[in-house]
GROMACS .gro file of C-alpha atoms in nm:
model
  444
    1UNK     CA    1  23.273  15.814   6.175
    2UNK     CA    2  23.494  16.095   6.052
    3UNK     CA    3  23.192  16.252   5.879
    4UNK     CA    4  23.009  16.269   6.210
    5UNK     CA    5  23.296  16.448   6.380
    6UNK     CA    6  23.312  16.686   6.085
    7UNK     CA    7  22.943  16.759   6.148
    8UNK     CA    8  23.032  16.879   6.497
    9UNK     CA    9  22.981  16.571   6.711
   10UNK     CA   10  23.069  16.634   7.076
   11UNK     CA   11  22.954  16.554   7.428
   12UNK     CA   12  22.749  16.873   7.415
   13UNK     CA   13  22.563  16.739   7.113
   14UNK     CA   14  22.503  16.411   7.292
   15UNK     CA   15  22.373  16.590   7.602
   16UNK     CA   16  22.106  16.759   7.389
   17UNK     CA   17  21.988  16.434   7.226
   18UNK     CA   18  21.724  16.350   7.489
   19UNK     CA   19  21.566  16.071   7.282
   20UNK     CA   20  21.901  15.894   7.247
   21UNK     CA   21  21.964  15.928   7.621
   22UNK     CA   22  21.629  15.764   7.698
   23UNK     CA   23  21.706  15.481   7.457
   24UNK     CA   24  22.047  15.421   7.613
   25UNK     CA   25  21.901  15.418   7.966
   26UNK     CA   26  21.633  15.170   7.857
   27UNK     CA   27  21.895  14.945   7.694
   28UNK     CA   28  22.115  14.948   8.006
   29UNK     CA   29  21.820  14.869   8.234
   30UNK     CA   30  21.711  14.583   8.007
   31UNK     CA   31  22.062  14.436   8.010
   32UNK     CA   32  22.070  14.471   8.389
   33UNK     CA   33  21.743  14.275   8.417
   34UNK     CA   34  21.884  14.009   8.187
   35UNK     CA   35  22.200  13.970   8.394
   36UNK     CA   36  21.992  13.931   8.712
   37UNK     CA   37  21.792  13.655   8.545
   38UNK     CA   38  22.109  13.461   8.461
   39UNK     CA   39  22.156  13.412   8.838
   40UNK     CA   40  21.801  13.298   8.924
   41UNK     CA   41  21.837  12.918   8.963
   42UNK     CA   42  21.586  12.656   8.863
   43UNK     CA   43  21.406  12.515   9.169
   44UNK     CA   44  21.492  12.163   9.279
   45UNK     CA   45  21.866  12.158   9.200
   46UNK     CA   46  22.169  12.114   9.425
   47UNK     CA   47  22.389  12.422   9.351
   48UNK     CA   48  22.717  12.259   9.459
   49UNK     CA   49  22.669  11.959   9.229
   50UNK     CA   50  22.562  12.188   8.942
   51UNK     CA   51  22.891  12.376   8.985
   52UNK     CA   52  23.084  12.048   8.963
   53UNK     CA   53  22.895  11.945   8.648
   54UNK     CA   54  22.963  12.284   8.491
   55UNK     CA   55  23.336  12.256   8.555
   56UNK     CA   56  23.337  11.905   8.400
   57UNK     CA   57  23.129  11.967   8.089
   58UNK     CA   58  23.119  12.342   8.020
   59UNK     CA   59  23.472  12.464   8.085
   60UNK     CA   60  23.617  12.371   7.744
   61UNK     CA   61  23.584  12.537   7.403
   62UNK     CA   62  23.356  12.264   7.271
   63UNK     CA   63  22.990  12.304   7.182
   64UNK     CA   64  22.850  12.309   7.536
   65UNK     CA   65  23.117  12.557   7.642
   66UNK     CA   66  23.017  12.783   7.353
   67UNK     CA   67  22.649  12.741   7.440
   68UNK     CA   68  22.729  12.843   7.798
   69UNK     CA   69  22.917  13.147   7.667
   70UNK     CA   70  22.616  13.259   7.460
   71UNK     CA   71  22.394  13.228   7.767
   72UNK     CA   72  22.627  13.440   7.979
   73UNK     CA   73  22.700  13.149   8.213
   74UNK     CA   74  22.328  13.082   8.271
   75UNK     CA   75  22.358  12.725   8.142
   76UNK     CA   76  22.646  12.648   8.378
   77UNK     CA   77  22.443  12.781   8.671
   78UNK     CA   78  22.122  12.612   8.543
   79UNK     CA   79  21.911  12.925   8.577
   80UNK     CA   80  21.578  13.020   8.422
   81UNK     CA   81  21.768  13.171   8.125
   82UNK     CA   82  21.976  12.856   8.062
   83UNK     CA   83  21.837  12.812   7.708
   84UNK     CA   84  21.889  13.180   7.631
   85UNK     CA   85  21.775  13.276   7.277
   86UNK     CA   86  21.897  12.958   7.107
   87UNK     CA   87  21.546  12.806   7.062
   88UNK     CA   88  21.429  13.132   6.903
   89UNK     CA   89  21.730  13.145   6.672
   90UNK     CA   90  21.680  12.780   6.574
   91UNK     CA   91  21.314  12.852   6.499
   92UNK     CA   92  21.408  13.154   6.288
   93UNK     CA   93  21.641  12.936   6.082
   94UNK     CA   94  21.372  12.673   6.028
   95UNK     CA   95  21.109  12.931   5.929
   96UNK     CA   96  21.345  13.109   5.687
   97UNK     CA   97  21.439  12.779   5.524
   98UNK     CA   98  21.071  12.686   5.497
   99UNK     CA   99  21.000  13.023   5.337
  100UNK     CA  100  21.219  12.917   5.044
  101UNK     CA  101  21.025  12.594   4.984
  102UNK     CA  102  20.672  12.674   5.106
  103UNK     CA  103  20.454  12.876   4.862
  104UNK     CA  104  20.231  12.988   5.151
  105UNK     CA  105  20.517  13.133   5.356
  106UNK     CA  106  20.675  13.281   5.044
  107UNK     CA  107  20.348  13.460   4.966
  108UNK     CA  108  20.333  13.591   5.323
  109UNK     CA  109  20.687  13.724   5.290
  110UNK     CA  110  20.583  13.927   4.985
  111UNK     CA  111  20.288  14.086   5.168
  112UNK     CA  112  20.515  14.335   5.340
  113UNK     CA  113  20.472  14.434   5.704
  114UNK     CA  114  20.153  14.228   5.753
  115UNK     CA  115  20.316  13.912   5.622
  116UNK     CA  116  20.630  13.976   5.825
  117UNK     CA  117  20.425  13.995   6.145
  118UNK     CA  118  20.253  13.665   6.068
  119UNK     CA  119  20.586  13.492   5.996
  120UNK     CA  120  20.724  13.635   6.321
  121UNK     CA  121  20.421  13.495   6.503
  122UNK     CA  122  20.480  13.150   6.352
  123UNK     CA  123  20.843  13.176   6.464
  124UNK     CA  124  20.732  13.237   6.822
  125UNK     CA  125  20.498  12.936   6.814
  126UNK     CA  126  20.782  12.718   6.687
  127UNK     CA  127  21.009  12.866   6.956
  128UNK     CA  128  20.776  12.729   7.224
  129UNK     CA  129  20.802  12.380   7.073
  130UNK     CA  130  21.181  12.388   7.030
  131UNK     CA  131  21.234  12.535   7.379
  132UNK     CA  132  21.009  12.269   7.534
  133UNK     CA  133  21.202  11.996   7.355
  134UNK     CA  134  21.540  12.131   7.463
  135UNK     CA  135  21.421  12.197   7.820
  136UNK     CA  136  21.294  11.839   7.849
  137UNK     CA  137  21.630  11.712   7.718
  138UNK     CA  138  21.815  11.911   7.984
  139UNK     CA  139  21.587  11.778   8.256
  140UNK     CA  140  21.641  11.416   8.149
  141UNK     CA  141  22.017  11.471   8.134
  142UNK     CA  142  22.020  11.616   8.487
  143UNK     CA  143  21.802  11.335   8.622
  144UNK     CA  144  22.006  11.058   8.455
  145UNK     CA  145  22.358  11.192   8.506
  146UNK     CA  146  22.605  10.947   8.659
  147UNK     CA  147  22.718  11.220   8.901
  148UNK     CA  148  22.579  11.257   9.253
  149UNK     CA  149  22.201  11.318   9.266
  150UNK     CA  150  22.144  11.663   9.116
  151UNK     CA  151  21.766  11.687   9.125
  152UNK     CA  152  21.587  11.730   9.457
  153UNK     CA  153  21.234  11.588   9.437
  154UNK     CA  154  21.035  11.407   9.166
  155UNK     CA  155  20.846  11.707   9.031
  156UNK     CA  156  21.153  11.872   8.882
  157UNK     CA  157  21.053  11.840   8.508
  158UNK     CA  158  20.705  11.977   8.577
  159UNK     CA  159  20.858  12.291   8.726
  160UNK     CA  160  21.178  12.319   8.521
  161UNK     CA  161  21.037  12.283   8.167
  162UNK     CA  162  20.784  12.571   8.197
  163UNK     CA  163  21.046  12.783   8.373
  164UNK     CA  164  21.301  12.736   8.094
  165UNK     CA  165  21.043  12.794   7.818
  166UNK     CA  166  20.908  13.108   7.986
  167UNK     CA  167  21.267  13.229   8.036
  168UNK     CA  168  21.333  13.202   7.662
  169UNK     CA  169  21.004  13.372   7.570
  170UNK     CA  170  21.078  13.653   7.814
  171UNK     CA  171  21.418  13.709   7.650
  172UNK     CA  172  21.254  13.715   7.304
  173UNK     CA  173  21.013  13.982   7.431
  174UNK     CA  174  21.293  14.174   7.604
  175UNK     CA  175  21.503  14.168   7.286
  176UNK     CA  176  21.211  14.307   7.084
  177UNK     CA  177  21.162  14.588   7.337
  178UNK     CA  178  21.532  14.673   7.324
  179UNK     CA  179  21.523  14.688   6.944
  180UNK     CA  180  21.218  14.915   6.930
  181UNK     CA  181  21.276  15.131   7.238
  182UNK     CA  182  21.651  15.106   7.288
  183UNK     CA  183  21.967  15.123   7.077
  184UNK     CA  184  22.097  14.838   6.862
  185UNK     CA  185  21.959  14.493   6.792
  186UNK     CA  186  21.811  14.358   7.116
  187UNK     CA  187  21.878  13.987   7.060
  188UNK     CA  188  22.239  14.050   6.956
  189UNK     CA  189  22.295  14.276   7.258
  190UNK     CA  190  22.169  14.007   7.496
  191UNK     CA  191  22.419  13.755   7.359
  192UNK     CA  192  22.686  14.027   7.352
  193UNK     CA  193  22.635  14.111   7.721
  194UNK     CA  194  22.669  13.746   7.820
  195UNK     CA  195  23.002  13.714   7.639
  196UNK     CA  196  23.139  14.039   7.779
  197UNK     CA  197  23.033  13.945   8.133
  198UNK     CA  198  23.249  13.631   8.119
  199UNK     CA  199  23.557  13.796   7.970
  200UNK     CA  200  23.704  13.937   8.296
  201UNK     CA  201  23.690  13.589   8.456
  202UNK     CA  202  23.865  13.437   8.154
  203UNK     CA  203  24.138  13.703   8.162
  204UNK     CA  204  24.192  13.653   8.536
  205UNK     CA  205  24.215  13.276   8.485
  206UNK     CA  206  24.491  13.322   8.228
  207UNK     CA  207  24.680  13.560   8.458
  208UNK     CA  208  24.635  13.317   8.748
  209UNK     CA  209  24.775  13.030   8.537
  210UNK     CA  210  25.072  13.249   8.453
  211UNK     CA  211  25.127  13.335   8.820
  212UNK     CA  212  25.103  12.969   8.923
  213UNK     CA  213  25.353  12.863   8.657
  214UNK     CA  214  25.104  12.660   8.450
  215UNK     CA  215  25.170  12.904   8.164
  216UNK     CA  216  25.501  13.073   8.090
  217UNK     CA  217  25.526  13.449   8.073
  218UNK     CA  218  25.589  13.426   7.699
  219UNK     CA  219  25.271  13.218   7.655
  220UNK     CA  220  25.062  13.469   7.848
  221UNK     CA  221  25.201  13.757   7.643
  222UNK     CA  222  25.146  13.558   7.321
  223UNK     CA  223  24.782  13.488   7.412
  224UNK     CA  224  24.702  13.855   7.479
  225UNK     CA  225  24.894  13.965   7.169
  226UNK     CA  226  24.697  13.713   6.963
  227UNK     CA  227  24.373  13.846   7.112
  228UNK     CA  228  24.460  14.204   7.013
  229UNK     CA  229  24.563  14.089   6.665
  230UNK     CA  230  24.232  13.904   6.623
  231UNK     CA  231  24.036  14.211   6.736
  232UNK     CA  232  24.222  14.434   6.490
  233UNK     CA  233  24.173  14.181   6.209
  234UNK     CA  234  23.800  14.142   6.278
  235UNK     CA  235  23.747  14.520   6.295
  236UNK     CA  236  23.933  14.563   5.965
  237UNK     CA  237  23.730  14.296   5.785
  238UNK     CA  238  23.397  14.408   5.932
  239UNK     CA  239  23.460  14.764   5.813
  240UNK     CA  240  23.594  14.660   5.471
  241UNK     CA  241  23.377  14.736   5.168
  242UNK     CA  242  23.386  14.690   4.793
  243UNK     CA  243  23.255  15.013   4.643
  244UNK     CA  244  23.081  14.970   4.309
  245UNK     CA  245  23.072  15.294   4.108
  246UNK     CA  246  22.723  15.406   3.999
  247UNK     CA  247  22.665  15.676   3.736
  248UNK     CA  248  22.345  15.874   3.687
  249UNK     CA  249  22.338  16.050   3.346
  250UNK     CA  250  22.050  16.279   3.445
  251UNK     CA  251  22.233  16.398   3.755
  252UNK     CA  252  22.551  16.450   3.552
  253UNK     CA  253  22.356  16.663   3.308
  254UNK     CA  254  22.211  16.868   3.592
  255UNK     CA  255  22.559  16.898   3.745
  256UNK     CA  256  22.685  17.042   3.419
  257UNK     CA  257  22.422  17.314   3.456
  258UNK     CA  258  22.537  17.385   3.811
  259UNK     CA  259  22.252  17.220   4.000
  260UNK     CA  260  22.466  16.946   4.156
  261UNK     CA  261  22.830  16.957   4.258
  262UNK     CA  262  22.878  16.592   4.360
  263UNK     CA  263  22.801  16.326   4.094
  264UNK     CA  264  23.010  16.040   4.238
  265UNK     CA  265  22.794  15.758   4.373
  266UNK     CA  266  22.892  15.421   4.511
  267UNK     CA  267  22.712  15.102   4.605
  268UNK     CA  268  22.899  14.967   4.912
  269UNK     CA  269  22.916  14.586   4.940
  270UNK     CA  270  23.061  14.450   5.264
  271UNK     CA  271  23.295  14.153   5.269
  272UNK     CA  272  23.088  14.009   5.553
  273UNK     CA  273  22.734  14.106   5.462
  274UNK     CA  274  22.583  13.839   5.689
  275UNK     CA  275  22.747  13.979   6.005
  276UNK     CA  276  22.753  13.748   6.307
  277UNK     CA  277  22.442  13.557   6.200
  278UNK     CA  278  22.617  13.253   6.036
  279UNK     CA  279  22.817  13.135   6.342
  280UNK     CA  280  22.521  13.194   6.574
  281UNK     CA  281  22.292  13.002   6.338
  282UNK     CA  282  22.550  12.722   6.306
  283UNK     CA  283  22.587  12.676   6.683
  284UNK     CA  284  22.212  12.702   6.731
  285UNK     CA  285  22.145  12.433   6.471
  286UNK     CA  286  22.412  12.208   6.623
  287UNK     CA  287  22.234  12.236   6.956
  288UNK     CA  288  21.949  12.017   6.832
  289UNK     CA  289  22.144  11.687   6.806
  290UNK     CA  290  22.301  11.757   7.145
  291UNK     CA  291  21.955  11.795   7.296
  292UNK     CA  292  21.843  11.474   7.126
  293UNK     CA  293  22.137  11.298   7.292
  294UNK     CA  294  21.994  11.414   7.625
  295UNK     CA  295  21.701  11.178   7.572
  296UNK     CA  296  21.931  10.881   7.522
  297UNK     CA  297  22.133  10.665   7.759
  298UNK     CA  298  22.463  10.844   7.822
  299UNK     CA  299  22.623  10.513   7.922
  300UNK     CA  300  22.574  10.380   7.569
  301UNK     CA  301  22.905  10.373   7.378
  302UNK     CA  302  22.745  10.513   7.063
  303UNK     CA  303  22.590  10.807   7.250
  304UNK     CA  304  22.923  10.876   7.420
  305UNK     CA  305  23.099  10.869   7.082
  306UNK     CA  306  22.838  11.113   6.947
  307UNK     CA  307  22.895  11.349   7.239
  308UNK     CA  308  23.271  11.330   7.187
  309UNK     CA  309  23.233  11.416   6.819
  310UNK     CA  310  23.018  11.721   6.894
  311UNK     CA  311  23.243  11.849   7.169
  312UNK     CA  312  23.004  11.772   7.450
  313UNK     CA  313  23.282  11.628   7.667
  314UNK     CA  314  23.560  11.871   7.593
  315UNK     CA  315  23.698  12.052   7.293
  316UNK     CA  316  23.528  12.017   6.957
  317UNK     CA  317  23.655  11.735   6.739
  318UNK     CA  318  23.775  11.756   6.378
  319UNK     CA  319  23.437  11.626   6.259
  320UNK     CA  320  23.256  11.893   6.462
  321UNK     CA  321  23.486  12.163   6.320
  322UNK     CA  322  23.422  12.043   5.964
  323UNK     CA  323  23.044  12.040   6.013
  324UNK     CA  324  23.062  12.383   6.174
  325UNK     CA  325  23.260  12.530   5.881
  326UNK     CA  326  23.013  12.383   5.630
  327UNK     CA  327  22.721  12.539   5.821
  328UNK     CA  328  22.896  12.877   5.848
  329UNK     CA  329  22.961  12.882   5.473
  330UNK     CA  330  22.602  12.777   5.398
  331UNK     CA  331  22.444  13.037   5.628
  332UNK     CA  332  22.681  13.306   5.498
  333UNK     CA  333  22.548  13.260   5.144
  334UNK     CA  334  22.192  13.199   5.265
  335UNK     CA  335  22.167  13.511   5.482
  336UNK     CA  336  22.349  13.729   5.228
  337UNK     CA  337  22.087  13.623   4.972
  338UNK     CA  338  21.817  13.725   5.220
  339UNK     CA  339  21.954  14.075   5.289
  340UNK     CA  340  22.076  14.158   4.936
  341UNK     CA  341  21.897  14.072   4.611
  342UNK     CA  342  22.113  14.152   4.302
  343UNK     CA  343  21.816  14.133   4.064
  344UNK     CA  344  21.607  14.372   4.273
  345UNK     CA  345  21.899  14.611   4.314
  346UNK     CA  346  21.967  14.607   3.938
  347UNK     CA  347  21.599  14.683   3.866
  348UNK     CA  348  21.600  14.973   4.114
  349UNK     CA  349  21.913  15.118   3.954
  350UNK     CA  350  21.757  15.089   3.609
  351UNK     CA  351  21.438  15.264   3.723
  352UNK     CA  352  21.645  15.543   3.880
  353UNK     CA  353  21.845  15.585   3.560
  354UNK     CA  354  22.168  15.459   3.715
  355UNK     CA  355  22.419  15.218   3.567
  356UNK     CA  356  22.757  15.063   3.642
  357UNK     CA  357  23.025  15.185   3.398
  358UNK     CA  358  23.097  14.917   3.140
  359UNK     CA  359  22.796  14.703   3.238
  360UNK     CA  360  22.456  14.700   3.067
  361UNK     CA  361  22.155  14.785   3.288
  362UNK     CA  362  21.915  14.508   3.389
  363UNK     CA  363  22.015  14.142   3.376
  364UNK     CA  364  22.384  14.209   3.306
  365UNK     CA  365  22.402  14.438   3.611
  366UNK     CA  366  22.237  14.172   3.830
  367UNK     CA  367  22.487  13.911   3.710
  368UNK     CA  368  22.778  14.149   3.772
  369UNK     CA  369  22.661  14.227   4.127
  370UNK     CA  370  22.604  13.856   4.193
  371UNK     CA  371  22.957  13.785   4.064
  372UNK     CA  372  23.109  14.035   4.307
  373UNK     CA  373  22.888  13.933   4.598
  374UNK     CA  374  22.966  13.563   4.555
  375UNK     CA  375  23.339  13.624   4.583
  376UNK     CA  376  23.302  13.865   4.875
  377UNK     CA  377  23.079  13.616   5.061
  378UNK     CA  378  23.329  13.335   4.999
  379UNK     CA  379  23.605  13.541   5.157
  380UNK     CA  380  23.374  13.644   5.443
  381UNK     CA  381  23.268  13.285   5.514
  382UNK     CA  382  23.626  13.160   5.523
  383UNK     CA  383  23.725  13.452   5.746
  384UNK     CA  384  23.446  13.373   5.995
  385UNK     CA  385  23.531  13.002   5.995
  386UNK     CA  386  23.898  13.079   6.061
  387UNK     CA  387  23.824  13.316   6.349
  388UNK     CA  388  23.560  13.088   6.505
  389UNK     CA  389  23.795  12.789   6.508
  390UNK     CA  390  24.070  12.989   6.678
  391UNK     CA  391  23.967  12.882   7.034
  392UNK     CA  392  24.026  12.514   6.947
  393UNK     CA  393  24.375  12.596   6.823
  394UNK     CA  394  24.462  12.799   7.133
  395UNK     CA  395  24.314  12.533   7.360
  396UNK     CA  396  24.517  12.257   7.195
  397UNK     CA  397  24.841  12.459   7.201
  398UNK     CA  398  24.815  12.634   7.538
  399UNK     CA  399  24.535  12.450   7.721
  400UNK     CA  400  24.355  12.783   7.772
  401UNK     CA  401  23.984  12.855   7.725
  402UNK     CA  402  24.021  13.147   7.483
  403UNK     CA  403  23.677  13.299   7.540
  404UNK     CA  404  23.769  13.643   7.409
  405UNK     CA  405  23.852  13.502   7.067
  406UNK     CA  406  23.671  13.317   6.794
  407UNK     CA  407  23.294  13.347   6.780
  408UNK     CA  408  23.290  13.562   7.092
  409UNK     CA  409  23.506  13.833   6.941
  410UNK     CA  410  23.306  13.823   6.616
  411UNK     CA  411  22.987  13.889   6.808
  412UNK     CA  412  23.142  14.152   7.036
  413UNK     CA  413  23.303  14.349   6.752
  414UNK     CA  414  23.004  14.312   6.517
  415UNK     CA  415  22.746  14.419   6.776
  416UNK     CA  416  22.969  14.704   6.896
  417UNK     CA  417  23.010  14.842   6.543
  418UNK     CA  418  22.637  14.813   6.474
  419UNK     CA  419  22.537  14.975   6.804
  420UNK     CA  420  22.782  15.264   6.766
  421UNK     CA  421  22.658  15.321   6.410
  422UNK     CA  422  22.300  15.345   6.538
  423UNK     CA  423  22.406  15.587   6.812
  424UNK     CA  424  22.575  15.809   6.552
  425UNK     CA  425  22.263  15.787   6.335
  426UNK     CA  426  22.047  15.912   6.623
  427UNK     CA  427  22.293  16.197   6.689
  428UNK     CA  428  22.298  16.298   6.322
  429UNK     CA  429  21.918  16.286   6.313
  430UNK     CA  430  21.907  16.513   6.617
  431UNK     CA  431  22.151  16.755   6.450
  432UNK     CA  432  21.950  16.766   6.128
  433UNK     CA  433  21.628  16.829   6.321
  434UNK     CA  434  21.799  17.120   6.495
  435UNK     CA  435  21.914  17.263   6.162
  436UNK     CA  436  21.562  17.235   6.017
  437UNK     CA  437  21.411  17.408   6.321
  438UNK     CA  438  21.659  17.694   6.287
  439UNK     CA  439  21.580  17.724   5.916
  440UNK     CA  440  21.205  17.745   5.990
  441UNK     CA  441  21.263  18.017   6.248
  442UNK     CA  442  21.466  18.221   5.997
  443UNK     CA  443  21.186  18.191   5.738
  444UNK     CA  444  20.934  18.322   5.990
   0.00000   0.00000   0.00000
């Protein structure tokens, strides 16, 4: 960031970056459309009873409460976007796991852009199946709930299932458009906007509890202080890097002749290379057993025990927390392996004539990078697990739904950092284009 300001970043520079302005406008309009969709209800439901069900099942920090947070409150209002992007994320997980065991998918992955498009197409097909399954589970749950009659009419599943599936597919398409024509990652921004939209309500609820005497003044202050501390901690970890020194003998030789002044090179390795993907993947994968429970009799003692374990009737249990931590750790290592290949990086360094001081090029370099990355990923996975489980701790101690902590703050901070970085990249690109144009004019 400091480098960008050194390059002369200002509001004047931003005003001249017309392409960036168009991208920002498109992103804002897309988010506006998404937020409107989160208020379009499914036909055939009684709104007042849906509100009562939401307050009973979705107000805690358990799984369903987290699912509702990801959807921006759409699940609690039972709108066309109630499933949000969770079926698509679940499908992406399944396809990526299959890529590791299926020779056909592995071969497609190595084909480059063509193979990537085919895998993405398969992911969309699987998304339709997963979304249909989850939508049918929601419909059965609404029709069989022991509350007052929620569904109006007998044709509700015929209308609701296609509506929910189409809502998910529309969000997948909208996220792709935001990624290609806007700023930032479209899917992450959609989840980000849902979390941010619910934060003011959560803050007002805490202040209202303090005013009513349900929470002491010290508790209210402690909650907000903890929130600020968590934000600062997450920002620090997300920006932290382990810089591995890289030497290039050829460049050093040229520098000795005066061709290059700067010969210091570093390979930056983030503590949290996987970003916000592991907790999102973990919650998405845990949504499948909850949807399966929707097909079963909720009066059955075993089904009720299952729902209690997975946080469907309140805060997440110890078993749910343990399973969640295991999944976060697994996806941290899995996704880090996807985005960073030590062997490939070592081969590229060797071809470029680079080496790490004190480490032989080739296999030894790959093992050294893997050694560092394994320890960084371990720390990153434990950090994410700790932050994500924070809402359960606050809820048990203060009885407050801490929506601006845990997974929510990870996503908000991570997406914010990524989006700002892309904005700065566009501004720098605009500056460099201006410099090149001036240089061409001088040559003429």
